[in-house]
């Protein structure tokens, strides 16, 4: 089926978040090292990003490295960091040509120096781009993000700059790393796992979930289109009844 043609352009998700999972298992299936899966995962990143550009999804957020992923073998962590630098170097041209702005969320300070520099430079180079905001969640953990937000709000209260009664969902949301971004409308996770692994816990209160069996390196833009089409068939009730909508 041609899902792209069936998508209603007037009801696109404004923000798609993806948990790119299954690289290691995919590689093992070919008798290769896990890192081979990560390398091939980059092709799938391009598919997802080009798919968003093609139909006009303005926010794409990719879970690239979780705070818990630091506990993986050092060899794998180093390889992932190198892959990040390599990929950003290679893709800068694409970002500039396609009006893509790079953004990063997470505990960026913990990344190796060369990653931080590359990220900072690419973010600066693309800062005026507007068609699609590509956010990479790196060294990202949602519980830590919520705690960081709580601390920054508490500090403002102690300093007398903020009244406790002014703390509401809007202020809290704007104290998260994702300040200014709409909440994800659709979250896609590959690899068959059905969990959110410390990803955007606060932001996904009303997100629609799509779990795919295929591994991340196998993800194609048609998978994105199919997920968006399926998303559009759902009724988002936000606690109301169907009749009220
Ligand atoms: C996702 O694939 C990529 C990262 C977490 C960096 P995995 O590396 O988790 O692959 P599996 O889930 O072990 O197959
Ligand atoms: C989640 O995948 C993190 C990323 C995709 C970057 P994991 O493979 O780390 O998640 P778990 O450990 O299976 O929950
Ligand atoms: Mg995994």
Short mmCIF file of N, CA, C and O in Angstrom, two decimals, residues 109-168:
data_model
loop_
_atom_site.label_atom_id
_atom_site.label_comp_id
_atom_site.label_asym_id
_atom_site.label_seq_id
_atom_site.Cartn_x
_atom_site.Cartn_y
_atom_site.Cartn_z
N UNK A 109 27.22 17.78 28.67
CA UNK A 109 28.52 18.02 29.31
C UNK A 109 29.33 16.73 29.50
O UNK A 109 30.56 16.76 29.53
N UNK A 110 28.63 15.59 29.59
CA UNK A 110 29.33 14.31 29.81
C UNK A 110 29.93 13.70 28.54
O UNK A 110 30.64 12.70 28.60
N UNK A 111 29.63 14.26 27.38
CA UNK A 111 30.14 13.70 26.13
C UNK A 111 31.63 14.03 25.98
O UNK A 111 32.11 15.01 26.55
N UNK A 112 32.37 13.21 25.22
CA UNK A 112 33.78 13.53 24.99
C UNK A 112 33.94 14.89 24.30
O UNK A 112 33.03 15.32 23.57
N UNK A 113 35.09 15.52 24.53
CA UNK A 113 35.34 16.87 24.02
C UNK A 113 35.06 17.01 22.52
O UNK A 113 34.40 17.95 22.10
N UNK A 114 35.58 16.06 21.71
CA UNK A 114 35.41 16.21 20.25
C UNK A 114 33.94 16.13 19.84
O UNK A 114 33.51 16.80 18.90
N UNK A 115 33.16 15.34 20.58
CA UNK A 115 31.70 15.27 20.29
C UNK A 115 31.03 16.60 20.63
O UNK A 115 30.20 17.10 19.85
N UNK A 116 31.41 17.13 21.79
CA UNK A 116 30.81 18.40 22.21
C UNK A 116 31.11 19.50 21.20
O UNK A 116 30.22 20.27 20.82
N UNK A 117 32.36 19.53 20.75
CA UNK A 117 32.77 20.57 19.79
C UNK A 117 32.00 20.41 18.49
O UNK A 117 31.45 21.37 17.94
N UNK A 118 31.94 19.17 17.99
CA UNK A 118 31.25 18.92 16.71
C UNK A 118 29.77 19.29 16.82
O UNK A 118 29.21 19.92 15.91
N UNK A 119 29.17 18.91 17.93
CA UNK A 119 27.76 19.23 18.14
C UNK A 119 27.54 20.74 18.15
O UNK A 119 26.66 21.26 17.46
N UNK A 120 28.35 21.40 18.97
CA UNK A 120 28.23 22.86 19.11
C UNK A 120 28.38 23.55 17.75
O UNK A 120 27.58 24.42 17.39
N UNK A 121 29.38 23.11 16.99
CA UNK A 121 29.64 23.73 15.68
C UNK A 121 28.47 23.49 14.72
O UNK A 121 28.05 24.40 14.00
N UNK A 122 27.97 22.26 14.69
CA UNK A 122 26.88 21.94 13.75
C UNK A 122 25.60 22.68 14.15
O UNK A 122 24.85 23.15 13.28
N UNK A 123 25.37 22.75 15.45
CA UNK A 123 24.19 23.48 15.93
C UNK A 123 24.29 24.96 15.52
O UNK A 123 23.34 25.55 15.01
N UNK A 124 25.49 25.53 15.67
CA UNK A 124 25.70 26.95 15.32
C UNK A 124 25.53 27.15 13.81
O UNK A 124 24.86 28.11 13.37
N UNK A 125 26.08 26.24 13.02
CA UNK A 125 26.00 26.36 11.55
C UNK A 125 24.56 26.30 11.04
O UNK A 125 24.25 26.88 10.00
N UNK A 126 23.72 25.55 11.74
CA UNK A 126 22.35 25.32 11.24
C UNK A 126 21.30 26.13 12.00
O UNK A 126 20.11 25.92 11.84
N UNK A 127 21.77 27.06 12.83
CA UNK A 127 20.83 27.71 13.76
C UNK A 127 19.72 28.52 13.10
O UNK A 127 18.67 28.73 13.70
N UNK A 128 19.92 28.95 11.86
CA UNK A 128 18.87 29.73 11.19
C UNK A 128 17.94 28.88 10.35
O UNK A 128 17.04 29.40 9.69
N UNK A 129 18.16 27.56 10.34
CA UNK A 129 17.32 26.69 9.53
C UNK A 129 15.99 26.41 10.24
O UNK A 129 15.93 26.40 11.46
N UNK A 130 14.96 26.17 9.45
CA UNK A 130 13.62 26.13 10.04
C UNK A 130 12.67 25.04 9.57
O UNK A 130 11.63 24.84 10.17
N UNK A 131 13.02 24.33 8.51
CA UNK A 131 12.06 23.38 7.96
C UNK A 131 11.83 22.21 8.90
O UNK A 131 10.70 21.75 9.10
N UNK A 132 12.91 21.71 9.46
CA UNK A 132 12.78 20.60 10.39
C UNK A 132 13.81 20.75 11.50
O UNK A 132 14.98 21.04 11.24
N UNK A 133 13.35 20.60 12.74
CA UNK A 133 14.26 20.66 13.89
C UNK A 133 14.60 19.22 14.25
O UNK A 133 13.73 18.47 14.73
N UNK A 134 15.83 18.84 14.00
CA UNK A 134 16.28 17.49 14.32
C UNK A 134 16.96 17.52 15.68
O UNK A 134 18.04 18.11 15.85
N UNK A 135 16.32 16.89 16.66
CA UNK A 135 16.89 16.88 18.01
C UNK A 135 17.48 15.51 18.31
O UNK A 135 16.80 14.49 18.15
N UNK A 136 18.73 15.49 18.72
CA UNK A 136 19.36 14.23 19.13
C UNK A 136 19.34 14.16 20.65
O UNK A 136 19.81 15.09 21.32
N UNK A 137 18.79 13.08 21.20
CA UNK A 137 18.83 12.86 22.65
C UNK A 137 20.12 12.08 22.93
O UNK A 137 20.27 10.93 22.51
N UNK A 138 21.05 12.75 23.59
CA UNK A 138 22.39 12.19 23.80
C UNK A 138 22.73 12.24 25.27
O UNK A 138 22.58 13.30 25.90
N UNK A 139 23.19 11.13 25.81
CA UNK A 139 23.42 11.04 27.25
C UNK A 139 22.15 11.53 27.94
O UNK A 139 22.19 12.28 28.90
N UNK A 140 21.04 11.12 27.35
CA UNK A 140 19.73 11.61 27.79
C UNK A 140 19.04 10.62 28.74
O UNK A 140 19.01 9.41 28.48
N UNK A 141 18.49 11.15 29.80
CA UNK A 141 17.65 10.38 30.71
C UNK A 141 16.55 11.29 31.19
O UNK A 141 16.80 12.42 31.61
N UNK A 142 15.31 10.83 31.07
CA UNK A 142 14.19 11.69 31.37
C UNK A 142 14.05 11.98 32.87
O UNK A 142 13.66 13.08 33.26
N UNK A 143 14.38 11.02 33.71
CA UNK A 143 14.28 11.28 35.16
C UNK A 143 15.25 12.38 35.56
O UNK A 143 14.92 13.28 36.32
N UNK A 144 16.46 12.30 35.01
CA UNK A 144 17.46 13.34 35.29
C UNK A 144 16.97 14.70 34.78
O UNK A 144 17.14 15.74 35.44
N UNK A 145 16.35 14.70 33.60
CA UNK A 145 15.82 15.94 33.02
C UNK A 145 14.77 16.56 33.96
O UNK A 145 14.77 17.77 34.20
N UNK A 146 13.89 15.71 34.51
CA UNK A 146 12.84 16.19 35.40
C UNK A 146 13.46 16.73 36.70
O UNK A 146 13.05 17.77 37.22
N UNK A 147 14.48 16.03 37.19
CA UNK A 147 15.15 16.49 38.41
C UNK A 147 15.87 17.82 38.15
O UNK A 147 15.79 18.75 38.97
N UNK A 148 16.53 17.93 37.00
CA UNK A 148 17.21 19.19 36.65
C UNK A 148 16.21 20.35 36.60
O UNK A 148 16.49 21.45 37.08
N UNK A 149 15.05 20.09 36.01
CA UNK A 149 14.02 21.13 35.91
C UNK A 149 13.56 21.53 37.30
O UNK A 149 13.41 22.72 37.61
N UNK A 150 13.35 20.53 38.16
CA UNK A 150 12.89 20.79 39.53
C UNK A 150 13.91 21.65 40.27
O UNK A 150 13.54 22.62 40.96
N UNK A 151 15.19 21.30 40.10
CA UNK A 151 16.23 22.08 40.78
C UNK A 151 16.26 23.52 40.31
O UNK A 151 16.38 24.44 41.12
N UNK A 152 16.14 23.71 38.99
CA UNK A 152 16.23 25.08 38.47
C UNK A 152 15.03 25.91 38.93
O UNK A 152 15.17 27.09 39.26
N UNK A 153 13.87 25.28 39.03
CA UNK A 153 12.69 25.99 39.53
C UNK A 153 12.87 26.32 41.02
O UNK A 153 12.62 27.44 41.46
N UNK A 154 13.36 25.34 41.79
CA UNK A 154 13.55 25.55 43.23
C UNK A 154 14.52 26.71 43.48
O UNK A 154 14.29 27.55 44.36
N UNK A 155 15.59 26.76 42.67
CA UNK A 155 16.57 27.85 42.83
C UNK A 155 15.93 29.22 42.61
O UNK A 155 16.22 30.17 43.33
N UNK A 156 15.05 29.29 41.59
CA UNK A 156 14.38 30.57 41.31
C UNK A 156 13.44 30.96 42.44
O UNK A 156 13.30 32.14 42.75
N UNK A 157 12.82 29.96 43.07
CA UNK A 157 11.92 30.26 44.19
C UNK A 157 12.73 30.78 45.36
O UNK A 157 12.40 31.82 45.96
N UNK A 158 13.85 30.08 45.66
CA UNK A 158 14.71 30.49 46.77
C UNK A 158 15.25 31.91 46.55
O UNK A 158 15.32 32.72 47.47
N UNK A 159 15.58 32.21 45.30
CA UNK A 159 16.14 33.54 44.99
C UNK A 159 15.05 34.62 44.98
O UNK A 159 15.33 35.79 44.75
N UNK A 160 13.81 34.22 45.20
CA UNK A 160 12.71 35.19 45.24
C UNK A 160 12.27 35.66 43.86
O UNK A 160 11.54 36.62 43.71
N UNK A 161 12.72 34.94 42.80
CA UNK A 161 12.37 35.35 41.44
C UNK A 161 11.07 34.71 40.97
O UNK A 161 10.52 35.06 39.93
N UNK A 162 10.61 33.72 41.73
CA UNK A 162 9.43 32.96 41.31
C UNK A 162 8.59 32.61 42.53
O UNK A 162 9.13 32.25 43.58
N UNK A 163 7.28 32.74 42.34
CA UNK A 163 6.35 32.40 43.40
C UNK A 163 5.93 30.94 43.24
O UNK A 163 5.68 30.51 42.11
N UNK A 164 5.83 30.19 44.32
CA UNK A 164 5.45 28.77 44.22
C UNK A 164 4.15 28.58 43.44
O UNK A 164 4.01 27.65 42.65
N UNK A 165 3.22 29.48 43.63
CA UNK A 165 1.92 29.34 42.94
C UNK A 165 2.03 29.57 41.43
O UNK A 165 1.08 29.28 40.69
N UNK A 166 3.16 30.09 40.98
CA UNK A 166 3.34 30.28 39.53
C UNK A 166 3.85 29.01 38.84
O UNK A 166 4.00 28.97 37.62
N UNK A 167 4.17 27.98 39.64
CA UNK A 167 4.64 26.73 39.02
C UNK A 167 3.44 25.98 38.47
O UNK A 167 2.57 25.54 39.22
N UNK A 168 3.39 25.89 37.15
CA UNK A 168 2.30 25.15 36.51
C UNK A 168 2.88 24.29 35.38
O UNK A 168 4.10 24.26 35.19
#
